[in-house]
Amino acid sequence: MSEKNKRLVKNILIILLLISAGGLTWLNWFYDPPQVAGDADSGIARFIDALFGQDPGREDTSAYSEYEEYAYTLSAVYPASAVLNTQDAFYYYDQREDIETLFDRTLVVLATALDTARSGKLLNIGEWRSLLYGPSLLFHFSGEMPLYYFMASLSASQNADMDYTVSDLLLDFSEDAVQLVVKSIEGDIYAYDTDLRGIELESFCGEKEPVEAQFACHNAYTINRVPDETVVSTQPVSADRLTVSPVLTDFAAAESERIINTILDSFGFNTYTVNSYIESNATRVYVEEAGTLRITQDGMLVFDNGAQDELKPMSGMDMQVRTQNIAQGALIVEQAILPYLGDASVFLLRQYHDELSGNYIVVFSASYNGNKINLPGGYLARFEFRGTQLVKAYANLSTFLYNGITDILLPSVYAASAVGNKTAVTQLEVRYTIQNGSAKAAWYYGD
């Protein structure tokens, strides 16, 4: 090859390399934010795909349909207690570990029942009591569980006809075709046909031992005094005492800095660039484009993104938007609060539209072995949304640890029978009250 041709080829190669470098730079700098090489959505990957004639477009995952989107929210949807009634034996689950094991074991069955639920009908109190007599699996929730959110968390298709909040969910195994039955927080009971067939109820029991207990509607001393599905027994109730302390006791400690960084990250702050200062009352304040976050000495967290006044108040929201908001709140709780709760657990307490502020409110609280803990302000964490925008948040940063003391409470059947005859209470449950750094349990009667 002549010297002239060599120079020509060399110049052509240099021009091609410059064009390639320019194209890669443009894709990664101006087409989308820089991403790691090898990422299927990065500019480099799309440029290489284009060179080889492959489709550079990406398929967007549909929101609300993938289980992975809601996997982190399962800790907030675990029930407080469960009953597995085979008619030959009565199994009662109230310890957190047992509840999680049973729930995970029945996850597919629950999801299938919810996904195929149809032909809803309203049941009367007699039909509800009859179902409680038969072979069934009952889950009771600590808070007000939106059925549509529970369905999304289990990757079941959301049903517009089931857009309401429940306190109890029951699978009826009295026939070969399994029936889904739910009790709303208003006390209405709905039954749905499902595609589940031939399920062996005993397969869910595992190593669990049956107990001497029954539903309140089946006991002559407690019927019409407390909710029918309340579990009553003549056995004393054991309730552990808890020590309650702030998560952050020394802001100067390295562990406290790690915890604060985790909290800031969960709210969308950049922990490397966030500005911070200390107010005269020792409150730590963190400021960035994401908003302002304050943490007081006694463990109260307050977040404000400063955008509420700029956003239009919400008068009503689509079911999927509500689901997304609950999931966003659950994710923050999962990342920033649950790891430091100690022996306590988190649950979804309620969600509602606040007409005064125009915000959609999502509230989480804490429990120990399914028993609610009464917290300052009435919540563990509270989130306020406008549309899908988190505008305000409040949280109690506390740790709950079993202190080695266990109290023995009155048996549930006697606690239930002590209720007056004239008006049945809406709740009979064990609850924790905090006083002087300790949480102690006692029977609670709801009205």
Coordinates of C-alpha atoms in Angstrom, one line a residue:
M1 CA 0.0 0.0 0.0
S2 CA 1.4 3.4 -1.0
E3 CA 2.2 6.0 1.7
K4 CA -0.6 8.2 0.4
N5 CA -3.2 5.4 0.8
K6 CA -2.0 4.7 4.3
R7 CA -2.4 8.3 5.3
L8 CA -5.9 8.3 3.8
V9 CA -7.0 5.1 5.8
K10 CA -5.5 6.6 8.9
N11 CA -7.4 9.8 8.5
I12 CA -10.7 7.9 7.9
L13 CA -10.2 5.8 11.1
I14 CA -9.5 9.0 13.1
I15 CA -12.6 10.6 11.8
L16 CA -14.7 7.5 12.6
L17 CA -13.3 7.4 16.1
L18 CA -14.1 11.1 16.6
I19 CA -17.6 10.6 15.4
S20 CA -18.1 7.6 17.6
A21 CA -16.7 9.4 20.7
G22 CA -19.0 12.4 19.9
G23 CA -22.0 10.2 19.6
L24 CA -21.3 8.4 22.9
T25 CA -20.7 11.7 24.7
W26 CA -24.0 13.1 23.3
L27 CA -26.0 10.0 24.3
N28 CA -24.7 9.9 27.9
W29 CA -24.5 13.6 28.6
F30 CA -27.7 14.9 26.9
Y31 CA -30.0 12.0 26.2
D32 CA -30.3 10.8 29.7
P33 CA -28.5 11.0 33.1
P34 CA -25.1 9.1 33.0
Q35 CA -25.5 5.4 34.0
V36 CA -23.1 2.6 34.4
A37 CA -21.8 0.7 31.4
G38 CA -23.7 -2.5 30.9
D39 CA -27.0 -0.9 32.0
A40 CA -29.5 -1.8 29.4
D41 CA -30.9 1.7 29.5
S42 CA -27.6 3.5 29.3
G43 CA -26.6 5.6 26.3
I44 CA -23.6 3.4 25.6
A45 CA -25.8 0.3 25.5
R46 CA -28.3 2.0 23.2
F47 CA -25.5 3.2 20.9
I48 CA -24.1 -0.3 20.6
D49 CA -27.6 -1.7 20.0
A50 CA -28.1 0.9 17.2
L51 CA -24.8 -0.1 15.6
F52 CA -25.8 -3.7 15.5
G53 CA -29.4 -3.0 14.3
Q54 CA -31.0 -3.9 17.6
D55 CA -34.1 -2.1 19.0
P56 CA -32.8 0.6 21.3
G57 CA -36.2 1.2 22.9
R58 CA -37.0 -0.1 26.3
E59 CA -40.2 -1.6 27.6
D60 CA -41.7 0.3 30.6
T61 CA -42.9 -1.9 33.4
S62 CA -46.5 -1.5 34.3
A63 CA -47.0 0.1 37.7
Y64 CA -49.1 -1.7 40.3
S65 CA -48.8 -5.1 38.5
E66 CA -45.4 -6.5 39.5
Y67 CA -44.9 -8.2 42.9
E68 CA -41.4 -6.7 43.2
E69 CA -42.9 -3.2 43.4
Y70 CA -44.7 -4.0 46.6
A71 CA -42.4 -6.6 48.2
Y72 CA -41.1 -4.1 50.6
T73 CA -44.6 -3.2 51.9
L74 CA -45.4 -6.7 53.2
S75 CA -44.2 -5.9 56.7
A76 CA -47.0 -3.3 56.9
V77 CA -49.7 -5.7 55.6
Y78 CA -49.0 -8.7 57.9
P79 CA -52.1 -9.4 60.0
A80 CA -52.1 -9.0 63.8
S81 CA -53.5 -12.5 64.4
A82 CA -54.9 -15.5 62.6
V83 CA -57.1 -18.4 63.3
L84 CA -57.0 -21.7 61.5
N85 CA -60.2 -23.7 62.3
T86 CA -60.2 -27.2 60.9
Q87 CA -63.4 -28.1 63.0
D88 CA -61.3 -30.8 64.6
A89 CA -58.8 -28.4 66.0
F90 CA -58.5 -24.6 66.7
Y91 CA -55.2 -23.0 65.9
Y92 CA -54.5 -19.4 67.1
Y93 CA -51.6 -17.4 65.9
D94 CA -50.7 -14.2 67.8
Q95 CA -46.8 -14.3 68.0
R96 CA -45.2 -12.3 65.2
E97 CA -42.9 -15.1 64.0
D98 CA -45.8 -17.5 63.8
I99 CA -48.0 -15.0 61.9
E100 CA -45.3 -14.3 59.3
T101 CA -44.7 -18.1 58.8
L102 CA -48.4 -18.8 58.3
F103 CA -48.9 -15.7 56.1
D104 CA -46.0 -16.6 53.8
R105 CA -47.3 -20.2 53.7
T106 CA -50.7 -19.1 52.5
L107 CA -49.5 -16.2 50.3
V108 CA -50.2 -17.9 46.9
V109 CA -53.6 -19.1 48.1
L110 CA -54.5 -15.7 49.3
A111 CA -53.3 -14.0 46.1
T112 CA -55.3 -16.4 44.0
A113 CA -58.5 -15.9 46.0
L114 CA -58.2 -12.1 45.7
D115 CA -57.2 -12.3 42.0
T116 CA -60.2 -14.4 41.1
A117 CA -62.8 -13.0 43.5
R118 CA -66.2 -12.3 41.8
S119 CA -70.0 -12.3 42.3
G120 CA -69.8 -10.4 45.6
K121 CA -72.8 -10.6 47.9
L122 CA -73.7 -9.2 51.3
L123 CA -74.0 -11.6 54.3
N124 CA -76.0 -11.2 57.4
I125 CA -74.7 -11.8 60.9
G126 CA -76.1 -15.3 61.0
E127 CA -74.3 -16.3 57.9
W128 CA -71.1 -14.8 59.2
R129 CA -71.4 -16.8 62.5
S130 CA -72.1 -20.0 60.5
L131 CA -68.9 -19.5 58.5
L132 CA -66.9 -19.0 61.7
Y133 CA -68.2 -22.5 62.8
G134 CA -66.9 -24.2 59.7
P135 CA -63.4 -25.0 58.4
S136 CA -61.8 -21.6 57.7
L137 CA -58.7 -19.4 57.8
L138 CA -59.2 -16.0 59.4
F139 CA -56.8 -13.1 59.3
H140 CA -57.4 -10.1 61.6
F141 CA -55.6 -6.7 60.9
S142 CA -54.4 -4.3 63.6
G143 CA -55.4 -1.3 61.5
E144 CA -57.8 -0.4 58.7
M145 CA -56.5 -2.4 55.8
P146 CA -57.5 -1.0 52.3
L147 CA -58.4 -4.2 50.4
Y148 CA -57.1 -2.8 47.1
Y149 CA -53.7 -2.1 48.7
F150 CA -53.6 -5.6 50.2
M151 CA -54.4 -7.0 46.8
A152 CA -51.6 -5.0 45.1
S153 CA -49.1 -6.1 47.8
L154 CA -49.9 -9.7 47.0
S155 CA -49.6 -9.0 43.2
A156 CA -53.3 -9.7 42.7
S157 CA -55.3 -7.6 40.2
Q158 CA -57.1 -4.7 41.8
N159 CA -60.9 -4.7 41.5
A160 CA -62.8 -1.5 41.5
D161 CA -65.7 -3.3 43.2
M162 CA -63.4 -4.0 46.2
D163 CA -62.4 -0.4 46.8
Y164 CA -63.0 -0.4 50.6
T165 CA -61.2 -1.0 53.9
V166 CA -61.4 -4.2 55.9
S167 CA -60.6 -5.4 59.5
D168 CA -60.9 -9.1 58.8
L169 CA -60.4 -11.5 55.9
L170 CA -61.6 -15.1 55.9
L171 CA -61.2 -18.0 53.5
D172 CA -64.1 -20.4 53.8
F173 CA -63.2 -24.1 53.1
S174 CA -66.6 -25.6 53.9
E175 CA -67.1 -26.5 50.2
D176 CA -64.7 -27.7 47.5
A177 CA -64.9 -24.2 46.0
V178 CA -63.2 -21.8 48.4
Q179 CA -65.1 -18.6 49.3
L180 CA -63.4 -15.3 50.1
V181 CA -65.2 -13.4 52.9
V182 CA -64.2 -9.9 54.2
K183 CA -65.5 -7.7 56.9
S184 CA -65.3 -4.0 56.3
I185 CA -64.5 -1.5 59.1
E186 CA -68.1 -0.4 59.0
G187 CA -69.1 -4.0 59.9
D188 CA -70.5 -5.0 56.5
I189 CA -69.6 -8.6 55.4
Y190 CA -69.0 -9.5 51.8
A191 CA -68.6 -13.0 50.3
Y192 CA -67.0 -13.7 46.9
D193 CA -66.6 -16.8 44.8
T194 CA -63.1 -17.8 43.8
D195 CA -61.3 -20.2 41.5
L196 CA -59.6 -22.1 44.4
R197 CA -60.5 -25.7 44.6
G198 CA -59.6 -28.7 46.8
I199 CA -57.3 -26.9 49.3
E200 CA -56.2 -29.0 52.2
L201 CA -56.6 -26.7 55.2
E202 CA -54.4 -29.0 57.4
S203 CA -51.5 -28.3 55.2
F204 CA -51.1 -24.8 56.6
C205 CA -50.8 -26.0 60.2
G206 CA -47.1 -26.9 60.1
E207 CA -45.7 -27.6 63.6
K208 CA -48.3 -25.4 65.3
E209 CA -50.2 -27.0 68.2
P210 CA -54.0 -26.4 68.6
V211 CA -55.3 -24.4 71.5
E212 CA -58.4 -24.5 73.8
A213 CA -60.1 -21.4 72.4
Q214 CA -63.1 -20.4 70.3
F215 CA -64.8 -17.4 68.7
A216 CA -66.8 -15.1 70.9
C217 CA -70.0 -15.9 69.1
H218 CA -69.7 -19.5 70.0
N219 CA -69.4 -18.9 73.8
A220 CA -72.6 -18.3 75.9
Y221 CA -70.8 -15.8 78.1
T222 CA -69.3 -13.6 75.4
I223 CA -71.8 -13.7 72.5
N224 CA -73.3 -10.3 71.7
R225 CA -70.8 -8.6 74.0
V226 CA -67.8 -8.4 71.7
P227 CA -67.2 -8.8 67.9
D228 CA -68.1 -12.4 66.8
E229 CA -64.6 -13.1 65.5
T230 CA -62.9 -12.2 68.8
V231 CA -60.9 -15.2 70.0
V232 CA -61.7 -16.1 73.7
S233 CA -60.1 -18.6 76.0
T234 CA -60.1 -19.4 79.7
Q235 CA -56.2 -19.4 79.7
P236 CA -54.5 -16.3 81.2
V237 CA -52.9 -13.9 78.7
S238 CA -49.1 -13.3 78.9
A239 CA -48.0 -9.8 78.0
D240 CA -44.3 -8.8 77.9
R241 CA -43.2 -5.4 79.2
L242 CA -41.2 -3.2 76.9
T243 CA -38.5 -0.6 77.5
V244 CA -39.0 2.5 75.3
S245 CA -36.1 4.8 74.4
P246 CA -35.2 7.3 71.6
V247 CA -33.4 5.9 68.6
L248 CA -31.0 8.8 68.7
T249 CA -29.5 9.3 72.1
D250 CA -26.2 10.8 71.2
F251 CA -26.2 12.8 67.9
A252 CA -22.3 12.9 67.9
A253 CA -22.0 9.1 67.8
A254 CA -20.9 7.5 64.6
E255 CA -24.0 5.1 64.7
S256 CA -26.3 8.2 65.0
E257 CA -24.7 9.7 61.9
R258 CA -25.3 6.4 60.0
I259 CA -29.0 6.4 61.1
I260 CA -29.5 10.0 60.2
N261 CA -28.0 9.4 56.7
T262 CA -30.4 6.4 56.2
I263 CA -33.3 8.6 57.2
L264 CA -32.2 11.5 54.9
D265 CA -31.7 9.1 52.0
S266 CA -35.2 7.6 52.4
F267 CA -36.7 11.1 52.1
G268 CA -34.7 11.8 48.9
F269 CA -31.9 13.9 50.4
N270 CA -28.4 13.8 49.0
T271 CA -26.3 13.0 52.2
Y272 CA -23.1 14.4 50.6
T273 CA -24.5 17.9 49.8
V274 CA -27.3 18.4 52.4
N275 CA -26.9 21.6 54.5
S276 CA -27.4 21.2 58.3
Y277 CA -27.5 23.3 61.4
I278 CA -28.6 23.0 65.0
E279 CA -31.4 25.2 66.5
S280 CA -31.3 26.7 70.0
N281 CA -33.4 23.9 71.3
A282 CA -30.9 21.3 70.0
T283 CA -33.1 20.3 67.1
R284 CA -31.1 19.1 64.1
V285 CA -32.2 20.7 60.8
Y286 CA -31.3 19.4 57.3
V287 CA -32.1 21.5 54.2
E288 CA -31.9 20.6 50.6
E289 CA -34.0 20.8 47.4
A290 CA -35.9 17.8 48.6
G291 CA -37.2 20.0 51.5
T292 CA -36.5 20.5 55.2
L293 CA -36.2 17.7 57.8
R294 CA -36.0 18.3 61.5
I295 CA -35.1 15.8 64.3
T296 CA -35.7 16.9 67.9
Q297 CA -33.9 15.7 71.0
D298 CA -36.9 13.5 72.0
G299 CA -36.9 11.7 68.7
M300 CA -39.7 13.5 66.8
L301 CA -39.1 13.8 63.0
V302 CA -40.8 16.5 60.9
F303 CA -40.4 16.7 57.1
D304 CA -41.7 19.4 54.8
N305 CA -40.9 19.7 51.1
G306 CA -42.2 23.3 51.0
A307 CA -44.4 22.6 48.0
Q308 CA -47.8 22.2 49.5
D309 CA -49.0 25.8 48.8
E310 CA -47.9 25.5 45.2
L311 CA -49.9 22.3 44.6
K312 CA -53.6 22.0 44.0
P313 CA -55.6 20.4 46.9
M314 CA -56.9 16.9 46.1
S315 CA -60.6 16.2 46.3
G316 CA -60.4 12.6 45.4
M317 CA -57.8 10.2 44.0
D318 CA -57.7 7.1 41.8
M319 CA -57.3 3.8 43.5
Q320 CA -53.9 3.2 41.9
V321 CA -52.6 6.6 43.1
R322 CA -53.7 5.9 46.6
T323 CA -51.9 2.5 46.3
Q324 CA -48.8 4.2 45.2
N325 CA -48.9 6.7 48.0
I326 CA -49.3 4.0 50.7
A327 CA -46.5 2.1 49.1
Q328 CA -44.2 5.2 49.2
G329 CA -44.9 5.7 52.9
A330 CA -44.4 2.0 53.6
L331 CA -41.0 2.2 51.8
I332 CA -39.8 5.1 54.0
V333 CA -41.0 3.3 57.1
E334 CA -39.2 0.1 55.9
Q335 CA -36.0 1.9 55.3
A336 CA -35.8 4.6 58.0
I337 CA -38.0 3.5 60.9
L338 CA -38.5 -0.3 61.0
P339 CA -34.7 -1.2 61.4
Y340 CA -34.6 0.7 64.7
L341 CA -37.9 -0.4 66.2
G342 CA -36.3 -3.2 68.2
D343 CA -38.8 -5.9 69.1
A344 CA -41.8 -3.9 67.8
S345 CA -43.4 -4.3 64.4
V346 CA -45.1 -1.8 62.1
F347 CA -48.6 -1.9 60.6
L348 CA -50.8 0.3 58.4
L349 CA -53.2 2.1 60.8
R350 CA -55.4 4.1 58.4
Q351 CA -55.5 6.2 55.3
Y352 CA -58.0 8.9 54.3
H353 CA -58.5 12.1 52.5
D354 CA -58.4 15.2 54.8
E355 CA -60.9 17.7 53.5
L356 CA -59.5 20.5 55.6
S357 CA -55.9 20.4 54.1
G358 CA -56.8 18.7 50.8
N359 CA -54.1 16.1 51.5
Y360 CA -54.2 12.3 51.3
I361 CA -53.1 11.0 54.7
V362 CA -51.3 7.6 55.3
V363 CA -50.7 6.6 58.9
F364 CA -48.6 3.8 60.3
S365 CA -48.3 2.6 63.9
A366 CA -46.4 0.1 66.0
S367 CA -47.4 -3.1 67.7
Y368 CA -45.8 -5.9 69.7
N369 CA -46.9 -9.5 68.9
G370 CA -50.0 -8.0 67.3
N371 CA -50.9 -5.8 70.2
K372 CA -51.1 -2.1 69.4
I373 CA -48.8 0.4 71.2
N374 CA -50.4 3.7 72.1
L375 CA -47.9 6.3 70.8
P376 CA -47.6 10.1 71.2
G377 CA -49.8 11.8 68.6
G378 CA -51.5 8.4 67.9
Y379 CA -49.0 7.2 65.3
L380 CA -45.6 5.9 64.5
A381 CA -45.4 7.7 61.1
R382 CA -47.8 10.0 59.3
F383 CA -47.4 11.0 55.6
E384 CA -49.3 13.7 53.7
F385 CA -49.6 13.6 49.9
R386 CA -51.0 15.8 47.2
G387 CA -51.4 13.7 44.1
T388 CA -48.3 11.5 44.3
Q389 CA -46.2 14.2 45.9
L390 CA -45.1 13.7 49.5
V391 CA -45.5 17.2 51.1
K392 CA -45.3 16.5 54.8
A393 CA -44.2 13.7 57.1
Y394 CA -44.0 13.1 60.9
A395 CA -42.5 10.2 62.8
N396 CA -41.7 9.0 66.3
L397 CA -38.1 7.6 66.3
S398 CA -38.3 5.2 69.2
T399 CA -37.0 1.7 70.1
F400 CA -39.0 -1.0 71.9
L401 CA -37.2 -3.8 73.7
Y402 CA -38.6 -6.6 75.9
N403 CA -37.2 -6.0 79.4
G404 CA -37.5 -9.5 80.8
I405 CA -40.8 -8.8 82.7
T406 CA -44.0 -10.5 81.7
D407 CA -47.4 -9.5 83.1
I408 CA -50.3 -12.0 83.4
L409 CA -53.6 -10.5 82.3
L410 CA -57.2 -11.7 82.9
P411 CA -58.2 -14.5 80.5
S412 CA -59.9 -13.2 77.4
V413 CA -63.2 -15.0 78.1
Y414 CA -63.5 -13.2 81.4
A415 CA -62.5 -9.9 80.0
A416 CA -65.2 -10.3 77.3
S417 CA -67.9 -11.4 79.7
A418 CA -67.2 -8.4 81.9
V419 CA -68.6 -6.1 79.2
G420 CA -72.1 -4.9 79.8
N421 CA -75.1 -6.7 78.3
K422 CA -76.8 -3.7 76.8
T423 CA -74.3 -2.6 74.2
A424 CA -71.6 -4.7 72.6
V425 CA -68.2 -3.1 72.3
T426 CA -66.6 -2.8 68.9
Q427 CA -63.2 -4.0 70.1
L428 CA -61.7 -6.2 72.8
E429 CA -57.9 -6.3 72.6
V430 CA -54.7 -6.0 74.5
R431 CA -52.9 -2.7 74.1
Y432 CA -49.7 -1.1 75.4
T433 CA -49.5 2.2 77.1
I434 CA -46.2 4.1 77.5
Q435 CA -45.3 5.7 80.8
N436 CA -41.9 6.6 82.3
G437 CA -39.9 4.9 79.5
S438 CA -41.8 1.6 79.8
A439 CA -44.7 0.1 77.9
K440 CA -47.2 -2.1 79.8
A441 CA -50.1 -4.0 78.4
A442 CA -53.8 -4.1 79.6
W443 CA -57.2 -5.0 78.2
Y444 CA -58.8 -2.4 76.0
Y445 CA -62.5 -2.0 75.3
G446 CA -63.3 -0.1 72.1
D447 CA -66.7 1.7 71.7

